[in-house]
Short mmCIF file of C-alpha atoms in Angstrom, two decimals:
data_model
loop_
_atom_site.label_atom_id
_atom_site.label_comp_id
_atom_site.label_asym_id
_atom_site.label_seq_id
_atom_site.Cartn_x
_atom_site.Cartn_y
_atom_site.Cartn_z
CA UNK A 216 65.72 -35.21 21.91
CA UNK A 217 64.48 -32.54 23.86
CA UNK A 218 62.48 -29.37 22.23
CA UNK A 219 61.56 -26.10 22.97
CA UNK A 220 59.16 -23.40 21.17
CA UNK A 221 59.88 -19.51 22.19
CA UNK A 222 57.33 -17.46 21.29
CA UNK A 223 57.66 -13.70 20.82
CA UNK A 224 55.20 -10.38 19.89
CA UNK A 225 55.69 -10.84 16.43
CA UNK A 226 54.51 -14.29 16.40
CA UNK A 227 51.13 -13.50 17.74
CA UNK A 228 51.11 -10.21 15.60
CA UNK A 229 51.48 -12.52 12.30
CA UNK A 230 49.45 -15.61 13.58
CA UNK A 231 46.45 -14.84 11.64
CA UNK A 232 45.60 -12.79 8.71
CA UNK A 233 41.73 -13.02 9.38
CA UNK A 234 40.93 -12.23 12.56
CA UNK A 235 42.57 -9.16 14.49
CA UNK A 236 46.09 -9.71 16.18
CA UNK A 237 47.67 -7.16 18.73
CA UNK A 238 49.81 -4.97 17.06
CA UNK A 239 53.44 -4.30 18.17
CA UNK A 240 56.44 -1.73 18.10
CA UNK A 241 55.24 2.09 17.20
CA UNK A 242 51.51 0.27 16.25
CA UNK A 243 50.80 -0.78 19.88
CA UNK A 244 50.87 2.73 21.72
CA UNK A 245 48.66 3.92 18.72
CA UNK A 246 46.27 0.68 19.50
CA UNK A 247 45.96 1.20 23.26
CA UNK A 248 45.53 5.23 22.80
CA UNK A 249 42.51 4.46 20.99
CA UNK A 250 41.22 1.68 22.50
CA UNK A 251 41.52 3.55 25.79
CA UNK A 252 41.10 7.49 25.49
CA UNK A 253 40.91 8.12 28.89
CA UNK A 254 43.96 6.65 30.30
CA UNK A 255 46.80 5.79 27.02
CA UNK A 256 45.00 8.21 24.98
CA UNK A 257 45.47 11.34 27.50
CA UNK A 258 49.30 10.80 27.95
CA UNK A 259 50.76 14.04 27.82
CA UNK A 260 52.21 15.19 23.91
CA UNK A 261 55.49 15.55 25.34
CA UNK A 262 55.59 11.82 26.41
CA UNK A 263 53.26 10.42 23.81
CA UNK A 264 55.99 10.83 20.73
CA UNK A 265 58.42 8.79 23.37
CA UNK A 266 56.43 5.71 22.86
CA UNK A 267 56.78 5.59 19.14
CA UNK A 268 60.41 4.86 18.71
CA UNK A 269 60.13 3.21 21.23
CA UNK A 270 57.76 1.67 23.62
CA UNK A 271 59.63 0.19 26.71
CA UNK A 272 61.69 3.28 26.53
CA UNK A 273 58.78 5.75 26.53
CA UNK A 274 56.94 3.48 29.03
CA UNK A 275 60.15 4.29 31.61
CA UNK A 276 59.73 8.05 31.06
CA UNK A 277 56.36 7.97 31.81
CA UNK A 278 56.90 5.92 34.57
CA UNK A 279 59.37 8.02 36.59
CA UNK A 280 56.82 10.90 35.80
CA UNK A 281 53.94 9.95 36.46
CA UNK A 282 54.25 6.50 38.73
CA UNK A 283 51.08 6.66 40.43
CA UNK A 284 48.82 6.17 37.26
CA UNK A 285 51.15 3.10 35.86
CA UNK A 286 48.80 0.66 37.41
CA UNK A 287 46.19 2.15 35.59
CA UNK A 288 47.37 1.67 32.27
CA UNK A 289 48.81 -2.20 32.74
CA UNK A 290 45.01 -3.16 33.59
CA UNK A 291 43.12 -1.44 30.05
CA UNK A 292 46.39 -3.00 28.40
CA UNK A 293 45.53 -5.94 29.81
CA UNK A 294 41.92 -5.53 28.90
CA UNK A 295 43.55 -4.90 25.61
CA UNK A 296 45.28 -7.87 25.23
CA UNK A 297 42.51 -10.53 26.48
CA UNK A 298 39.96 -9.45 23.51
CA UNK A 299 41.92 -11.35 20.37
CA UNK A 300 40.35 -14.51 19.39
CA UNK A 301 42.32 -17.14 16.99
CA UNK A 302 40.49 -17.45 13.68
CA UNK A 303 39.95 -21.26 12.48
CA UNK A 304 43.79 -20.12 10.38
CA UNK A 305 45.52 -19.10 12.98
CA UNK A 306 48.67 -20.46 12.55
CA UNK A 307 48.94 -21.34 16.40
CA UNK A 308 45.79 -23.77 15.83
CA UNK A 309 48.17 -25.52 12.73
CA UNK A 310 50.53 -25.52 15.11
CA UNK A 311 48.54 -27.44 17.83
CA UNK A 312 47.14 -29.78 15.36
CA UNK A 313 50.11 -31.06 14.00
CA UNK A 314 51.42 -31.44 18.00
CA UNK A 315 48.44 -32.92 18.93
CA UNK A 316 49.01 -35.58 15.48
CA UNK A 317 52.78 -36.08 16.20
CA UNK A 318 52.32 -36.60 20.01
CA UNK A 319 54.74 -33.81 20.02
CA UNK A 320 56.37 -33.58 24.17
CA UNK A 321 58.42 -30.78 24.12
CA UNK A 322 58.02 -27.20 25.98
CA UNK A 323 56.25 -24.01 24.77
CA UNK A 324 57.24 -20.69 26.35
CA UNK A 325 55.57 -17.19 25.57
CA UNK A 326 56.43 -13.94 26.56
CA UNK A 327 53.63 -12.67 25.16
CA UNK A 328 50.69 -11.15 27.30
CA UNK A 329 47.60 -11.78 25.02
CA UNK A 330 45.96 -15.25 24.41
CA UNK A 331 45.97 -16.41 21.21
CA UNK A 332 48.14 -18.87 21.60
CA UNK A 333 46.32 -20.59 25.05
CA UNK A 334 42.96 -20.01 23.16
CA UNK A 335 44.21 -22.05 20.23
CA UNK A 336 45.59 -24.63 21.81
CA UNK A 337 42.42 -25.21 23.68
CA UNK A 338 40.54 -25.04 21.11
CA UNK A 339 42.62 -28.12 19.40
CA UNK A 340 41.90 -30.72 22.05
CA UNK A 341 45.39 -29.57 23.47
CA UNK A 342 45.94 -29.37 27.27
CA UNK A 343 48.44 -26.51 28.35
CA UNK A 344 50.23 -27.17 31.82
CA UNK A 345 51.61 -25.00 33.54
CA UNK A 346 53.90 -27.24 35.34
CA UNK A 347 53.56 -27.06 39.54
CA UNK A 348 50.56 -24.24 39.48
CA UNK A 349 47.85 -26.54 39.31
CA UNK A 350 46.89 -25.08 35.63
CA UNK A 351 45.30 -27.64 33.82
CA UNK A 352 43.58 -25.86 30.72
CA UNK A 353 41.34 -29.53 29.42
CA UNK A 354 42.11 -33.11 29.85
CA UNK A 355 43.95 -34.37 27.20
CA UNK A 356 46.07 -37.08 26.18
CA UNK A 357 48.21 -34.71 24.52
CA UNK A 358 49.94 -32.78 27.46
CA UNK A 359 52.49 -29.82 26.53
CA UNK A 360 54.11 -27.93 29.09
CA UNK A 361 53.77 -23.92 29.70
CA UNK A 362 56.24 -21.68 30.38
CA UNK A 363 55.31 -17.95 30.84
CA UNK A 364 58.11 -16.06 32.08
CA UNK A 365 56.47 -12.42 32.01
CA UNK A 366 53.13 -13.65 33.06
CA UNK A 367 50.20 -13.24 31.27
CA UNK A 368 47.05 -10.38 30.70
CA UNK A 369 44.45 -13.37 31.99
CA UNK A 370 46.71 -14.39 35.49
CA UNK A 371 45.57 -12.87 38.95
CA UNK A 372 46.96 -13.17 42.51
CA UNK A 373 44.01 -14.92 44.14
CA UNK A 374 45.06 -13.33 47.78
CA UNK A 375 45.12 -9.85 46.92
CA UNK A 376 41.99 -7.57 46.64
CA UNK A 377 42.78 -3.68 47.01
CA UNK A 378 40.39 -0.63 48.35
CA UNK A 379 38.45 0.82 45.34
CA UNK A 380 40.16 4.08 46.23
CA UNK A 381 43.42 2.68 46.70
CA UNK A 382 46.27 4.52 45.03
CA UNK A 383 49.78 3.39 45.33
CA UNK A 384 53.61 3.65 43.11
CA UNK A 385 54.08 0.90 40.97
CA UNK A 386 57.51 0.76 41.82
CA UNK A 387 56.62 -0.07 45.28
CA UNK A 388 53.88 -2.53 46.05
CA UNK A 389 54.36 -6.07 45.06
CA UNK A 390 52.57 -9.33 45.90
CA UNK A 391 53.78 -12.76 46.30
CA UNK A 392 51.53 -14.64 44.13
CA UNK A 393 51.71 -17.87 45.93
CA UNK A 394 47.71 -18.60 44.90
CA UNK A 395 47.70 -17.02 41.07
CA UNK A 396 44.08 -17.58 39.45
CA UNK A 397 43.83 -18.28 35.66
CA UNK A 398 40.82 -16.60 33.90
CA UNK A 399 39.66 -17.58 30.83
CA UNK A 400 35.76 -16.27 31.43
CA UNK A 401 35.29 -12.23 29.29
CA UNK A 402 32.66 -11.36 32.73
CA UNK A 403 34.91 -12.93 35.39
CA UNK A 404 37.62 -11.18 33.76
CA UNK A 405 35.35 -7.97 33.82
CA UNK A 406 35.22 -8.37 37.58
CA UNK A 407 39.04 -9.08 38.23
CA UNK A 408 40.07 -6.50 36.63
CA UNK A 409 38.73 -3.69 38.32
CA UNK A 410 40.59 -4.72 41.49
CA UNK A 411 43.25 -2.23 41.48
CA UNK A 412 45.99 -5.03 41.66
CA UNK A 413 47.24 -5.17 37.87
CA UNK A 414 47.52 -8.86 36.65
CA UNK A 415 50.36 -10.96 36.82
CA UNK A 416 52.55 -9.79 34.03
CA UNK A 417 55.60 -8.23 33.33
CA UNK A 418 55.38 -4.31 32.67
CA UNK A 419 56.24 -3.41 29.18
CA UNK A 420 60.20 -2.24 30.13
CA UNK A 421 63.31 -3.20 29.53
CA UNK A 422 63.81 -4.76 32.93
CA UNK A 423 60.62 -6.33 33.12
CA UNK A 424 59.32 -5.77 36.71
CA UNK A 425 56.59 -6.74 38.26
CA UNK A 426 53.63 -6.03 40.96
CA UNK A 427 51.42 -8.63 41.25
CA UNK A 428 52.13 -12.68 41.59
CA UNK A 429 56.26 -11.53 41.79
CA UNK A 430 57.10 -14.97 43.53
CA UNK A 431 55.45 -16.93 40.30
CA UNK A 432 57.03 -15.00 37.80
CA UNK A 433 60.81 -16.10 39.51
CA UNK A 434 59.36 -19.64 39.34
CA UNK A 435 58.29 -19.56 35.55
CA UNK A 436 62.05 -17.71 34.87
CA UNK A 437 63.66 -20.35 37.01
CA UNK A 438 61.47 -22.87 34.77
CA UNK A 439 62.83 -21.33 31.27
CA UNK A 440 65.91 -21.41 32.60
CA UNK A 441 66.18 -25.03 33.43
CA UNK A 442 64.34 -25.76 29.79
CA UNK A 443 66.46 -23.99 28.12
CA UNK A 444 69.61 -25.87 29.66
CA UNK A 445 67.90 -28.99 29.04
CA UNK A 446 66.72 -29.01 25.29
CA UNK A 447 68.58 -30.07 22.16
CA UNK A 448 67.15 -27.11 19.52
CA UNK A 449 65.36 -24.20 20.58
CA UNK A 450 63.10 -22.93 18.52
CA UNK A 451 62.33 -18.81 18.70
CA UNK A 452 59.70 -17.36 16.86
CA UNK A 453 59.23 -13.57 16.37
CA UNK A 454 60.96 -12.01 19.15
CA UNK A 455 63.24 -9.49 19.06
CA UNK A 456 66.69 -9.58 20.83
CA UNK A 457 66.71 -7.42 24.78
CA UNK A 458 69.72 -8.14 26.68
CA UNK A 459 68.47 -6.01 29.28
CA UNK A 460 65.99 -8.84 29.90
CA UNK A 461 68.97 -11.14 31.37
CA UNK A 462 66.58 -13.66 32.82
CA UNK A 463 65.71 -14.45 28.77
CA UNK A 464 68.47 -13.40 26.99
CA UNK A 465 71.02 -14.74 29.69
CA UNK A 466 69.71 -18.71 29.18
CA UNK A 467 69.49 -18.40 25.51
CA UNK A 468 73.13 -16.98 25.15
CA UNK A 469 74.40 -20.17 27.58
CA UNK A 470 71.60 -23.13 25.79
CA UNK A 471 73.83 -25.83 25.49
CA UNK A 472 71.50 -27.03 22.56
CA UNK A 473 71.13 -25.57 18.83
CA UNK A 474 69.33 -22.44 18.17
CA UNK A 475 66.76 -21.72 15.55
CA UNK A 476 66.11 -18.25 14.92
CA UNK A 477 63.25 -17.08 12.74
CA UNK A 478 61.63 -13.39 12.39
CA UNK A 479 61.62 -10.03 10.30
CA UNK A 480 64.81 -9.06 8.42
CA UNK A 481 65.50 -6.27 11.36
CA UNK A 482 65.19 -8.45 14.35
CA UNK A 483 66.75 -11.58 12.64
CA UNK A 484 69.82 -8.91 11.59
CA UNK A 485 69.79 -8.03 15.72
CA UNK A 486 70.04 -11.64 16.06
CA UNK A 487 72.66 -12.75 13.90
CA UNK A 488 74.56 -9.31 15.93
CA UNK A 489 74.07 -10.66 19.30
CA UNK A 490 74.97 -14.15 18.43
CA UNK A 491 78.24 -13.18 17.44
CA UNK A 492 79.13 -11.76 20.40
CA UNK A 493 77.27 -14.12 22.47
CA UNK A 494 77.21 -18.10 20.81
CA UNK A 495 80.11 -17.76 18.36
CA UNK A 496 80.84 -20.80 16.64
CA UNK A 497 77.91 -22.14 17.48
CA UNK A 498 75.77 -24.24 14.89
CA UNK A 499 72.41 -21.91 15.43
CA UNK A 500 70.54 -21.11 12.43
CA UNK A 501 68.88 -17.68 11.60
CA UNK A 502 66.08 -18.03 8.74
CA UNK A 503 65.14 -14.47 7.74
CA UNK A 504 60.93 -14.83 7.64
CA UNK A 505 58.24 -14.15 9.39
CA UNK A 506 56.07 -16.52 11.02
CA UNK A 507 53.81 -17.52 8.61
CA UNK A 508 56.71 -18.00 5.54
CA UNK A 509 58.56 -20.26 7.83
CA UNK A 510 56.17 -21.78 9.44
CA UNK A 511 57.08 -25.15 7.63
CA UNK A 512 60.47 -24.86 8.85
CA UNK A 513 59.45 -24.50 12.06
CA UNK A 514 57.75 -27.58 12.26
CA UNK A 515 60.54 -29.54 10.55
CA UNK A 516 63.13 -28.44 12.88
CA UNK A 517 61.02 -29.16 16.04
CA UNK A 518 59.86 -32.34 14.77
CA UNK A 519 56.23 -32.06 14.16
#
C-alpha cells in the first residue's frame, strides 16, 4: 500500500510547544513586521490592515503597488523562516522516529517554507531525498522521499547571482533553476541571501508564482502530482483548503486513493465544504484536531 504525508502551515505552527514555531494567518504579517522593521514593518497603513484578514490577499495588493520592492520582502521572510529549530518534542522528530522504527517507505510533501520538518528529520538518523535533484540530506538506511511543491526558504538557483544594485519587477524575471543549491549552513545562508535573487519558493499568493528555480518547482508539482495518483491514503496535516492553487488542490480532488483530513475546526469545516463538491461519495475521513491531538491517528492511518 502506498502512503503519502501532506504537510501544511498549521502543522509546523503546532509541531512544538517548546521551542518557537512560525506563526500563520493574521499572526504572520505581525511576526515579519517586527522581525523586519525596515522592509514588512514600513508597509504603508493603508496596505498593512490588508494583510490581516488576509495574507495572500493583502500580499497581491501590495504587489500590484509596489512590485519593485516584492523581492525584498520574500528574502527577510525567508530569513524569517530559516531561524526555527525543532525542540527534542517536536512532534515532527516523533514522527521521524517512529518512520525510522517502522521502516516506514512512503512520500512526505510540504508546502511549507520553514525547516522544521527537514531539521527534524535529520536530526533522527532520517535521510530526506529529494528524488532526481541530487539532495541527499545523510546516509541512511531509512530513505523517505521529498516532495516540495512551493519550494523552500533554504533552496537557491546555483546559476544565478544578480548586481548588488540590481532592481527588477517580480512579476517579470524568472530563472530556470536547473542547478538549485540546498543550504542548511546559518553563515552560508547569510551570504546567499543577500544576492538579490529571492530563494526558490513560492510567493505567499493565491496563485503561487515564482522567480527563482521556476523549472524545479514544475518538476516537484509534476512529482505531487504523480504521488498523489499513485498512493492508497493520503494523509494531510494542517493545511487549509486554496483551490486557486490548482496544481495542489487539482491532484487531491482527482487522488484515486482515500483521504485523511486532519486540522482546526475552521479549515477541517472548509474541507468537509470542498469535498462535497469535489470527492462526493468518497470514503475520505475528516478528524476535527489539530496536529498534536491527532497525532496518534495520524500514525495509525499511515501505518507507522
Amino acid at each position: 500500500m502506498k502512503k503519502m504525508i501532506f504537510f501544511g502551515a498549521g502543522a509546523s505552527f503546532g509541531s512544538d510547544f517548546i521551542n518557537e514555531t512560525p506563526l500563520i494567518g493574521k499572526d504572520l504579517f505581525k511576526a515579519l513586521a517586527s522581525y523586519d522593521k525596515n522592509g514588512w514593518g514600513s508597509i504603508p497603513d493603508e496596505l498593512a490592515h490588508d494583510f490581516t484578514p488576509d495574507f495572500e490577499s493583502g500580499m497581491v495588493r501590495y504587489g500590484n503597488k509596489y512590485s519593485r520592492n516584492v523581492s525584498l520582502l520574500q528574502r527577510t521572510m525567508a530569513c524569517y523562516f530559516f531561524n526555527f529549530e525543532p525542540g527534542l518534542s517536536n512532534l515532527y522528530r516523533k514522527l521521524s522516529k517512529r518512520i525510522i522504527n517502522t521502516q516506514w517507505s512512503g512520500s512526505i510533501s510540504t508546502v511549507n517554507y520553514d525547516l522544521l520538518l527537514q531539521r527534524s528529520f535529520t536530526l533522527e538518523g532520517l535521510s530526506l531525498i529529494a528524488d532526481g535533484l541530487g539532495f541527499k540530506f545523510q546516509k541512511s538506511e531509512i530513505e523517505v522521499e521529498l516532495i516540495l511543491p512551493h519550494g523552500s526558504c533554504n533552496l537557491f538557483d546555483a546559476d544565478v547571482k544578480s548586481p548588488g544594485n540590481m532592481v527588477f519587477d517580480y512579476r517579470c524575471l524568472k530563472t530556470l533553476g536547473r542547478n538549485i543549491k540546498m543550504i542548511r549552513d546559518y553563515n552560508e545562508f547569510k551570504i546567499e541571501i543577500s544576492n538579490k535573487i529571492p530563494p526558490v519558493m513560492c510567493y505567499y499568493q493565491p496563485i503561487k508564482s515564482v522567480n527563482a528555480g521556476k523549472e524545479f518547482i514544475e518538476e516537484q508539482k509534476k512529482r505531487f502530482k504523480k504521488r498523489t495518483q499513485e498512493a492508497d491514503i493520503i494523509c494531510i496535516v494542517g493545511i487549509k483548503v486554496n483551490q486557486n492553487d490548482k496544481d495542489i488542490w487539482g491532484p487531491l480532488a482527482k487522488a484515486k486513493g482515500r483521504l485523511f483530513y486532519c486540522s482546526g475546526a475552521k479549515a477541517a469545516e472548509e474541507f468537509e465544504g470542498w469535498k462535497r463538491n469535489n470527492r462526493k461519495g468518497r470514503k475520505d475521513k475528516i478528524i476535527f484536531k489539530k496536529f498534536d491531538d491527532g497525532f496518534k491517528e495520524i500514525c495509525e492511518t499511515i501505518g507507522i
